[in-house]
XYZ file of C-alpha atoms in Angstrom:
110
model
C -35.631 8.258 -3.150
C -34.423 7.727 0.854
C -33.252 9.703 2.501
C -29.484 9.406 4.909
C -29.030 8.776 7.877
C -26.710 12.165 9.474
C -28.097 12.531 11.846
C -29.529 9.753 13.263
C -25.534 7.897 14.038
C -27.642 4.371 15.614
C -29.641 3.813 12.534
C -25.729 5.240 10.527
C -24.371 2.723 12.356
C -26.077 -0.544 11.822
C -26.018 0.202 7.749
C -22.507 0.401 7.804
C -22.572 -3.157 9.930
C -24.829 -3.976 8.117
C -22.900 -3.646 4.888
C -19.659 -5.177 6.184
C -21.857 -7.827 6.928
C -22.450 -8.749 3.940
C -18.903 -8.711 2.236
C -17.681 -9.714 4.601
C -20.468 -12.824 3.028
C -19.555 -12.177 -0.782
C -15.609 -12.988 0.162
C -16.865 -15.986 2.304
C -18.534 -17.141 -0.709
C -15.721 -16.295 -3.440
C -12.677 -17.731 -1.781
C -14.966 -21.276 -0.269
C -15.783 -21.443 -5.159
C -12.498 -20.325 -5.809
C -11.189 -23.139 -3.248
C -13.231 -25.581 -4.297
C -12.530 -24.820 -8.206
C -8.858 -26.957 -7.732
C -10.935 -30.080 -5.693
C -13.121 -30.629 -8.962
C -11.332 -30.333 -11.871
C -10.314 -31.975 -14.671
C -6.318 -33.148 -15.643
C -6.156 -32.308 -19.578
C -3.373 -34.843 -19.632
C -5.432 -38.014 -18.778
C -7.407 -36.957 -21.661
C -8.791 -40.412 -24.153
C -6.837 -39.782 -27.849
C -10.438 -38.202 -29.621
C -12.191 -37.150 -27.106
C -13.341 -32.798 -27.414
C -10.685 -30.812 -24.824
C -12.168 -30.282 -21.304
C -14.710 -26.930 -21.486
C -13.104 -24.054 -20.795
C -12.821 -22.359 -16.795
C -14.661 -19.686 -16.441
C -15.335 -20.101 -12.363
C -12.101 -17.164 -12.074
C -13.110 -14.356 -14.912
C -16.673 -14.888 -13.217
C -15.401 -14.989 -9.395
C -13.557 -11.711 -9.473
C -15.422 -10.139 -11.783
C -17.877 -10.652 -9.766
C -15.964 -9.132 -6.916
C -15.526 -5.894 -9.284
C -18.791 -5.303 -9.708
C -20.133 -6.814 -5.485
C -16.681 -4.034 -4.736
C -18.023 -1.199 -6.541
C -21.781 -1.519 -5.443
C -19.975 -1.079 -2.015
C -18.265 1.747 -2.692
C -21.164 3.363 -3.988
C -23.396 2.282 -0.094
C -20.257 3.433 2.138
C -20.283 6.865 -0.138
C -23.688 7.152 0.225
C -23.393 7.443 4.046
C -20.745 9.779 3.819
C -17.838 7.242 4.579
C -15.128 8.816 1.872
C -12.214 6.282 3.404
C -14.012 2.755 3.299
C -15.486 4.489 -0.423
C -11.957 4.831 -1.755
C -11.003 1.334 -0.399
C -13.712 0.120 -1.695
C -13.217 1.604 -5.545
C -9.162 0.675 -4.743
C -10.603 -2.784 -4.731
C -13.217 -3.007 -7.150
C -9.623 -1.889 -10.088
C -7.831 -4.049 -8.856
C -10.412 -7.204 -8.984
C -11.331 -6.246 -12.303
C -8.246 -6.188 -13.804
C -7.789 -9.396 -11.545
C -10.621 -10.472 -13.505
C -8.967 -9.329 -17.201
C -5.805 -11.242 -16.520
C -7.725 -14.571 -16.224
C -9.485 -14.217 -18.858
C -6.258 -13.793 -21.050
C -6.104 -17.224 -19.620
C -8.777 -19.062 -19.969
C -8.039 -21.239 -23.367
C -10.911 -21.565 -25.221
């Protein structure tokens, strides 16, 4: 079992900085993939008559769902580091991202 860095403020600060850097990197990856999604999309109106419909686009669902999972993970890490305010923000972000994933799932045309 891992011990909490209670007395060692330097180790606690380093872990906190590492978690924040990981979170910023994941958020940048999600935003980058959502921005690029619009550049490579196909226009459903340009399909030839008789061709099959385009495949459903699950990118938004996967990004928001992954964001919810990542926020839950980071919230658990912040709870382990005894940072309740940061953990509560992460858990709120997880609920928000899960709601957006569910809304995006409803918009996917299968």
